[in-house]
PDB file of C-alpha atoms (C1' of nucleotides) in Angstrom:
ATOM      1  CA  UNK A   1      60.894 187.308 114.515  1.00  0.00           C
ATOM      2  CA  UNK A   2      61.828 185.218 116.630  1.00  0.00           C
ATOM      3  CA  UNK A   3      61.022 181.599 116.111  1.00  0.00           C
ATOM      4  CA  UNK A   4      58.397 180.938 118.598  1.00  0.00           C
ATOM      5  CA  UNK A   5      59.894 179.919 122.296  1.00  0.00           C
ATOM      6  CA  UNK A   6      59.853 176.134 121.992  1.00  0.00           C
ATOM      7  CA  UNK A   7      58.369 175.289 125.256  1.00  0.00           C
ATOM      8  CA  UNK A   8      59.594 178.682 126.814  1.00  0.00           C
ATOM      9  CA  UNK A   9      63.186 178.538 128.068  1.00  0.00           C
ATOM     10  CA  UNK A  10      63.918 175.169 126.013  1.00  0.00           C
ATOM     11  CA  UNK A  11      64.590 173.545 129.696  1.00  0.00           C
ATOM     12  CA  UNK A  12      67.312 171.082 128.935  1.00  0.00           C
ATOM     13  CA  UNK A  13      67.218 169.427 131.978  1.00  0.00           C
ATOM     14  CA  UNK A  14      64.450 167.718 132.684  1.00  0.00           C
ATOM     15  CA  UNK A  15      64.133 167.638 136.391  1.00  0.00           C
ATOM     16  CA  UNK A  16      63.220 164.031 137.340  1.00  0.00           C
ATOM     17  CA  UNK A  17      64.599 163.003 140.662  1.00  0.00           C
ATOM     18  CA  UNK A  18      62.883 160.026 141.839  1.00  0.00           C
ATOM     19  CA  UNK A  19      64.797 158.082 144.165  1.00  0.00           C
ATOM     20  CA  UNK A  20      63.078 154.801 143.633  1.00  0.00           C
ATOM     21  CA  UNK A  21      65.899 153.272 145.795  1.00  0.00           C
ATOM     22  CA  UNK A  22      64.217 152.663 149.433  1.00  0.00           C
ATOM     23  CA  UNK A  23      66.669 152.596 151.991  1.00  0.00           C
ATOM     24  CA  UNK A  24      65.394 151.586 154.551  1.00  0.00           C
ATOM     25  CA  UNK A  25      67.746 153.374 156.721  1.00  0.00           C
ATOM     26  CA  UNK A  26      65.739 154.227 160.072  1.00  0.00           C
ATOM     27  CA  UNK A  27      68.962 155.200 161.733  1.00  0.00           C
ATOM     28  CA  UNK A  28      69.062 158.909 162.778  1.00  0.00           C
ATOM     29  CA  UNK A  29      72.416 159.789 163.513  1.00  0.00           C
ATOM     30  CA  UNK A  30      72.146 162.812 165.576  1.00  0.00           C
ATOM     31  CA  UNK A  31      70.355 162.982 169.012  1.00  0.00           C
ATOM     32  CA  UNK A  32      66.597 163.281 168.555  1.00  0.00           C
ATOM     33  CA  UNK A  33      67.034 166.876 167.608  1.00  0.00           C
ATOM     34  CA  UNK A  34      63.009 167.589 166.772  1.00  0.00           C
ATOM     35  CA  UNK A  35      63.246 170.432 164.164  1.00  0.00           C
ATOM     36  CA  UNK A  36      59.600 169.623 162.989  1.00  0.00           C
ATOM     37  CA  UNK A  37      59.721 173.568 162.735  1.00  0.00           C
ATOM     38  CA  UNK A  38      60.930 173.223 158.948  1.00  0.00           C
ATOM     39  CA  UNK A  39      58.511 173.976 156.709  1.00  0.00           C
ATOM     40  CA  UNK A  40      59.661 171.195 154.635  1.00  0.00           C
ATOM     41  CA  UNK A  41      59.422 168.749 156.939  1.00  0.00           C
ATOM     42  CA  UNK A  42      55.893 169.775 157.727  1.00  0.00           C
ATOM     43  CA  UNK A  43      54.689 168.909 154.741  1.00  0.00           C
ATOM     44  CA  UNK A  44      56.663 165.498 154.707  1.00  0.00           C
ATOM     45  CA  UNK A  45      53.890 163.182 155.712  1.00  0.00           C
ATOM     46  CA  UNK A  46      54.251 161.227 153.313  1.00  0.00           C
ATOM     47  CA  UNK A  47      57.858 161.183 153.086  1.00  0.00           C
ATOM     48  CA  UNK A  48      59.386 159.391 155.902  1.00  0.00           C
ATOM     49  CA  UNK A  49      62.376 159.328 154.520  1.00  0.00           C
ATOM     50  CA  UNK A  50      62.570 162.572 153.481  1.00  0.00           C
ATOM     51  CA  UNK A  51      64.272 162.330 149.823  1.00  0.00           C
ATOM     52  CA  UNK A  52      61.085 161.953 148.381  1.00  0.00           C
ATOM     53  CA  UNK A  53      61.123 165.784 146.763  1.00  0.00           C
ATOM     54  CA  UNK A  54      57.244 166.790 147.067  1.00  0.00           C
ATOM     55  CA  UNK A  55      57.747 169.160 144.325  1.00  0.00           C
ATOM     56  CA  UNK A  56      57.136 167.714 140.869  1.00  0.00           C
ATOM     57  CA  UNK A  57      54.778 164.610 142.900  1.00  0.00           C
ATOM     58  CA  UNK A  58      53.276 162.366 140.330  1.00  0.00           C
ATOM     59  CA  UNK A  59      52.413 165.120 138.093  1.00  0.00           C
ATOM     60  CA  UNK A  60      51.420 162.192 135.821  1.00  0.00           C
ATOM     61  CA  UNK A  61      47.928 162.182 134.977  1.00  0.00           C
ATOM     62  CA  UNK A  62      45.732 163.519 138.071  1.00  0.00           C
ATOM     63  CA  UNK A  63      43.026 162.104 136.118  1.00  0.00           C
ATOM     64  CA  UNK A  64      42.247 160.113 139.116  1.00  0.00           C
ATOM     65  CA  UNK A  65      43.129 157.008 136.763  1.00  0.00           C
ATOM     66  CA  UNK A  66      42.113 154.642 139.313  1.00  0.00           C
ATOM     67  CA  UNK A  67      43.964 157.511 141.114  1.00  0.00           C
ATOM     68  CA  UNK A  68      46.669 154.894 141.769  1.00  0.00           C
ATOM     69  CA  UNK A  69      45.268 155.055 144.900  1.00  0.00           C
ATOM     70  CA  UNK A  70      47.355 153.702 147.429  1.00  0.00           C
ATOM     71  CA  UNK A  71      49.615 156.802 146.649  1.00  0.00           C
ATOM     72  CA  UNK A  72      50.791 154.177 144.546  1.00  0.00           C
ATOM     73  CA  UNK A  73      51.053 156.463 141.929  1.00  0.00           C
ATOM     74  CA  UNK A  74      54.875 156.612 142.234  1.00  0.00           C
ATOM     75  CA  UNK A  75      54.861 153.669 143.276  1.00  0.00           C
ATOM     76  CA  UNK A  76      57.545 151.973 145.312  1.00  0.00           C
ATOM     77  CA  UNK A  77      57.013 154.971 148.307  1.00  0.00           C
ATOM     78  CA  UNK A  78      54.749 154.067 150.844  1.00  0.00           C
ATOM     79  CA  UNK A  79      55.219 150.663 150.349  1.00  0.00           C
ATOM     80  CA  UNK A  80      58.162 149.906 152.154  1.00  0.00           C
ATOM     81  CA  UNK A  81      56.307 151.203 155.461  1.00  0.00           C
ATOM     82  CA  UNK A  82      58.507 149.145 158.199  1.00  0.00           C
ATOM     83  CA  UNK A  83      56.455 147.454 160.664  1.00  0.00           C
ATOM     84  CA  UNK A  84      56.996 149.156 163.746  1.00  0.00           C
ATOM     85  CA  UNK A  85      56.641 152.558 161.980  1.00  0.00           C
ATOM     86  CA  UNK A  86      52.990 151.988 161.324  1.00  0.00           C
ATOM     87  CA  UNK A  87      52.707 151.288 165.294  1.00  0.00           C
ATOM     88  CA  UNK A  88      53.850 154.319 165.951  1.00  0.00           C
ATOM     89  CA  UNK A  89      51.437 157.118 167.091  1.00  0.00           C
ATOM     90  CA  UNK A  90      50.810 160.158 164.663  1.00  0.00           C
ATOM     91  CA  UNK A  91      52.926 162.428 167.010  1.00  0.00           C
ATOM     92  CA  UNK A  92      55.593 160.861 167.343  1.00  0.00           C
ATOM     93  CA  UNK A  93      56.614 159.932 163.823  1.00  0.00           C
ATOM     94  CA  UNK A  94      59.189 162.422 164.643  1.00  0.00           C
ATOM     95  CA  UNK A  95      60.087 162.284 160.927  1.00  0.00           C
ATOM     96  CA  UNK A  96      63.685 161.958 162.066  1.00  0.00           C
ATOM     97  CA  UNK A  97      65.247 164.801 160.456  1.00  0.00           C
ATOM     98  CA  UNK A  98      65.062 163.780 156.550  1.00  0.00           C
ATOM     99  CA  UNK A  99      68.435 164.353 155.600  1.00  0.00           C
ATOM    100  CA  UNK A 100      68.851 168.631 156.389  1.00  0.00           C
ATOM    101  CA  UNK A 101      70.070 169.914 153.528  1.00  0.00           C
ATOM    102  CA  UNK A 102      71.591 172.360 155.461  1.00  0.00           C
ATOM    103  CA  UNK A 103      69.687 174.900 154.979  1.00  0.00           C
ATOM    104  CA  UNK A 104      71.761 178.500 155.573  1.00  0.00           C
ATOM    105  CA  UNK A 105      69.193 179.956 157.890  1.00  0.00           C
ATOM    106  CA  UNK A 106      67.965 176.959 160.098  1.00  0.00           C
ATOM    107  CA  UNK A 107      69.770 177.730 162.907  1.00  0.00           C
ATOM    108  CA  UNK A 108      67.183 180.269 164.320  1.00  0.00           C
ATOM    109  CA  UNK A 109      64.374 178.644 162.106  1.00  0.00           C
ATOM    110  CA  UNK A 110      63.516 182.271 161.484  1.00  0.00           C
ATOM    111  CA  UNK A 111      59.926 181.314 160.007  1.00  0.00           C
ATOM    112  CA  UNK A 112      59.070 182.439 164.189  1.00  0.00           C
ATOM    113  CA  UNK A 113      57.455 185.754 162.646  1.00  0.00           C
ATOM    114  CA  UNK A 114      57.576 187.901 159.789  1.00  0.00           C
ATOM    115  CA  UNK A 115      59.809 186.510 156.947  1.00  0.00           C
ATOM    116  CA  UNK A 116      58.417 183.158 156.287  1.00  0.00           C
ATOM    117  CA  UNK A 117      62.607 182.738 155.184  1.00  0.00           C
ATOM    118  CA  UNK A 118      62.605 179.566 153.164  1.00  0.00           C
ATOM    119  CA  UNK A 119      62.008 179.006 150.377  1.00  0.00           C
ATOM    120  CA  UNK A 120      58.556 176.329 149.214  1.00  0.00           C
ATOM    121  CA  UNK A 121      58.608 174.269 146.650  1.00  0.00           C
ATOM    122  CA  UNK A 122      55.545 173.952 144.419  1.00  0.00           C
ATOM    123  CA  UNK A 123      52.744 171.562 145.924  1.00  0.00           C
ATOM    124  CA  UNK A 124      53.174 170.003 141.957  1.00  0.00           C
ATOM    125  CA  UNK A 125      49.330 168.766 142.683  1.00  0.00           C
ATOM    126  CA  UNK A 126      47.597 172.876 141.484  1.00  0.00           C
ATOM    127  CA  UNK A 127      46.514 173.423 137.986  1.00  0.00           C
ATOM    128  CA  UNK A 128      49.470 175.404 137.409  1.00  0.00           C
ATOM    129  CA  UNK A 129      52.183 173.261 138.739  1.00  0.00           C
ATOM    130  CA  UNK A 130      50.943 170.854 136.156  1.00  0.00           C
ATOM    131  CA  UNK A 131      51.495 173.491 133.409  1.00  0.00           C
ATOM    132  CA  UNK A 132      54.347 172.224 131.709  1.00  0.00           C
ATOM    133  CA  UNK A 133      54.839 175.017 129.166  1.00  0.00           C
ATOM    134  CA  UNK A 134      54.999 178.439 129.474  1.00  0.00           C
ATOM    135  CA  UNK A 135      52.304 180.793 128.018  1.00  0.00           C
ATOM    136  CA  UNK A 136      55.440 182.698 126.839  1.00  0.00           C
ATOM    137  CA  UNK A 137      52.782 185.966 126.801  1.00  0.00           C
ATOM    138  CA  UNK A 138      53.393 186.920 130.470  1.00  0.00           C
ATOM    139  CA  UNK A 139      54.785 189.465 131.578  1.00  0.00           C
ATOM    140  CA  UNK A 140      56.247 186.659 133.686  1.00  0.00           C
ATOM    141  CA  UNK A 141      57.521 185.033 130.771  1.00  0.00           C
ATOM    142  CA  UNK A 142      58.543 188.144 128.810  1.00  0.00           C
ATOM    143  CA  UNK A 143      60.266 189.559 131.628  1.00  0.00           C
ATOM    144  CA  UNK A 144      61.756 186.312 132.929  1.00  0.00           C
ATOM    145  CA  UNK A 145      64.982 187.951 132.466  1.00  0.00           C
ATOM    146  CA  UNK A 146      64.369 190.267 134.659  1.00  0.00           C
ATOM    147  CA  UNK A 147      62.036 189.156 136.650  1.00  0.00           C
ATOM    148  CA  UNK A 148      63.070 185.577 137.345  1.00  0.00           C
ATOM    149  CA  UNK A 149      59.960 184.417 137.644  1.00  0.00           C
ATOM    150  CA  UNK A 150      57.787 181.417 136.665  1.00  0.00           C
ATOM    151  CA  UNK A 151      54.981 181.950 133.862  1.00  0.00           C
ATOM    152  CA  UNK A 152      52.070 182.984 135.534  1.00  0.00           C
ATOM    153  CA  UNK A 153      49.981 180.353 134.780  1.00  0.00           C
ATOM    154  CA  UNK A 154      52.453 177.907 136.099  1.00  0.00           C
ATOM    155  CA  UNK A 155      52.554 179.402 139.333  1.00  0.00           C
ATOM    156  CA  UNK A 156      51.894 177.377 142.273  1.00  0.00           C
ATOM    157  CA  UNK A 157      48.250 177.443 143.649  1.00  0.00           C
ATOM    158  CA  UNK A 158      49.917 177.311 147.249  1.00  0.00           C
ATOM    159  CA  UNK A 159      52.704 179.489 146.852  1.00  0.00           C
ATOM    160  CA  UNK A 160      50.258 182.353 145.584  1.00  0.00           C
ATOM    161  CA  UNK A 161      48.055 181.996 148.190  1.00  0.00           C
ATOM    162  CA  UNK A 162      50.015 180.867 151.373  1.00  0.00           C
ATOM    163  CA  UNK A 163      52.572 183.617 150.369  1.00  0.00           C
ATOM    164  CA  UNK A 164      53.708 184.051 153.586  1.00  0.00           C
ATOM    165  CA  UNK A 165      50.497 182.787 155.800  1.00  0.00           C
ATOM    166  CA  UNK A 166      50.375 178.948 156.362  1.00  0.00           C
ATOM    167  CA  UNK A 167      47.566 177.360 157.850  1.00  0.00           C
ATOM    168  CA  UNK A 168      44.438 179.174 157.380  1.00  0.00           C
ATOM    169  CA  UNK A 169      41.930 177.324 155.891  1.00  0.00           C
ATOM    170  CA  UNK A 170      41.507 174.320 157.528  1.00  0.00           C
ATOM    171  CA  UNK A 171      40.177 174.824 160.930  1.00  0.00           C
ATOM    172  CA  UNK A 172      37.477 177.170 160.332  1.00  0.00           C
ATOM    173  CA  UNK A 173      34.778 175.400 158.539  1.00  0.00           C
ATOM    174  CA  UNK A 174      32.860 178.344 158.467  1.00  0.00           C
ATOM    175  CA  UNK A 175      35.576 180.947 158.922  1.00  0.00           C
ATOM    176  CA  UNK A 176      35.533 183.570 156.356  1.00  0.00           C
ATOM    177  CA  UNK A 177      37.472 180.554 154.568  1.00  0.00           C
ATOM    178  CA  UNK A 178      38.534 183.262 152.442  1.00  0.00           C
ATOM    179  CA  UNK A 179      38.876 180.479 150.029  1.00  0.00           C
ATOM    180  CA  UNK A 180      37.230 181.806 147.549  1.00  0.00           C
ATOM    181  CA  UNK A 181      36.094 179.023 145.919  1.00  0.00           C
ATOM    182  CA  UNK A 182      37.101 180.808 142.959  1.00  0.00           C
ATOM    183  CA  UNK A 183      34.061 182.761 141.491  1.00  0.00           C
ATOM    184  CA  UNK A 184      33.861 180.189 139.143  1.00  0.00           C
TER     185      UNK A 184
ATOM    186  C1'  DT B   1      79.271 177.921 138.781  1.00  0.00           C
ATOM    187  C1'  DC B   2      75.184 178.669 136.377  1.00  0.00           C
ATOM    188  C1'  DA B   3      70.391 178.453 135.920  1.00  0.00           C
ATOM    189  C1'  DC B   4      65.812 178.591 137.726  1.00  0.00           C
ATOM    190  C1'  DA B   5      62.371 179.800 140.847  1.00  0.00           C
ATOM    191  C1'  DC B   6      60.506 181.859 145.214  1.00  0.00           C
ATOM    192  C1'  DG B   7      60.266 185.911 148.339  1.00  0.00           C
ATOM    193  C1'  DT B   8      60.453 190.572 149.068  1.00  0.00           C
ATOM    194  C1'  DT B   9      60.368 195.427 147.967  1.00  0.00           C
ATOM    195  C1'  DT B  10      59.246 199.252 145.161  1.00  0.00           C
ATOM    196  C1'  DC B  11      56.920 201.610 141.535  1.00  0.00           C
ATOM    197  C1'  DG B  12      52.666 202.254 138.750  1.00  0.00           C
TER     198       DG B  12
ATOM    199  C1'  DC C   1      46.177 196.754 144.749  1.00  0.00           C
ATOM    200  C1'  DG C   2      48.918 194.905 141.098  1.00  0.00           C
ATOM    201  C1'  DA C   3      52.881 194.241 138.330  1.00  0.00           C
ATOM    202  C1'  DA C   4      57.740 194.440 137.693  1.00  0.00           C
ATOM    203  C1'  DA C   5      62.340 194.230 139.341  1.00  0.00           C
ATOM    204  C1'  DC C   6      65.709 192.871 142.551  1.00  0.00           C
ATOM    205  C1'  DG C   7      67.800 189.788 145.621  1.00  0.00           C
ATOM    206  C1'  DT C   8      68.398 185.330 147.370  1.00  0.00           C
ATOM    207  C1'  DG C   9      68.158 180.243 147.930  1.00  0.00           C
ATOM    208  C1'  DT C  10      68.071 175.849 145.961  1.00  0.00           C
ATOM    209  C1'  DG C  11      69.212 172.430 142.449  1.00  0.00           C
ATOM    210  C1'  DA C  12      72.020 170.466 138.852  1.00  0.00           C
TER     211       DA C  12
END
DNA sequence: TCACACGTTTCG
DNA sequence: CGAAACGTGTGA
């Protein structure tokens, strides 16, 4: 009998990579090369600098604590908006490239059709991405040596559903939203 | 390099 | 259609 799985794989590390450090480093070295194709950077709004990781967000307490509001709730990000950034029309933030991290497929951007390539990152904002311990009853979590994969209930939301579609709820207000809004 | 997690494919 | 396994990419 196995002692119980403390927390599920005992996770030594625990991933916290906040770069509170705001350089303000507008400065693009290479050309205006617009690869707003990335995935990632897609879902960068709110990263302009693009070392803000998206994944674990501000897991904290979604409680809507005063919800932080101004996406304070890391604090020190949005603040340091430069001026002349917030002039700058929507379009052409042209997120300037956050930092590549040289991704082995970007050359083609392959996402063009088919393989979404690429791997996401968990939105860290679903139910499940707040999990932070394993049921340890999954098959997921049972198998996890096999499988590789995440507990089930700590699955992302978004990755389950946008699997390999993105965009395809918004738009359509009355489009089979296919969101389910969960039976519940 | 190892470990972890996502994506894909195949079997049930 | 769903679950499991495999393979691969990303992060530390």
């Amino acid at each position: 009998m196995q002692p119980h799985r403390t927390g599920g794989e005992g996770k030594q590390h625990a991933r916290h990579g906040e770069h509170a450090s705001s350089q303000g480093q507008e400065m693009h070295h290479h050309h205006g090369n617009n690869n707003f194709q990335s995935g990632y950077a897609a879902a960068n709004h709110m990263t302009k600098q693009g070392h803000a990781h998206q994944d674990m967000l501000s897991l904290s307490n979604r409680s809507s604590s005063g919800n932080g509001g101004g996406g304070g709730v890391n604090g020190v990000n949005m603040s340091n908006f430069p001026a002349g950034m917030l002039g700058l029309p929507p379009g052409v933030i042209t997120n300037s490239s956050p930092c590549p991290s040289t991704s082995p497929g970007m050359t083609s951007g392959g996402q063009g059709s088919g393989a979404s390539k690429r791997k996401r990152k968990r939105c860290g904002v679903c139910a499940p991405c707040r999990r932070l311990i394993n049921c340890g009853v999954c098959s997921a979590c049972r198998n996890r040596k096999t499988g590789h994969q995440i507990c089930k209930f700590r699955k992302c939301d978004e990755l389950k559903k946008k699997a390999g579609s993105i965009l395809l709820e918004v738009g359509d207000t009355h489009t089979h939203t296919h969101t389910d809004t969960h039976t519940h």
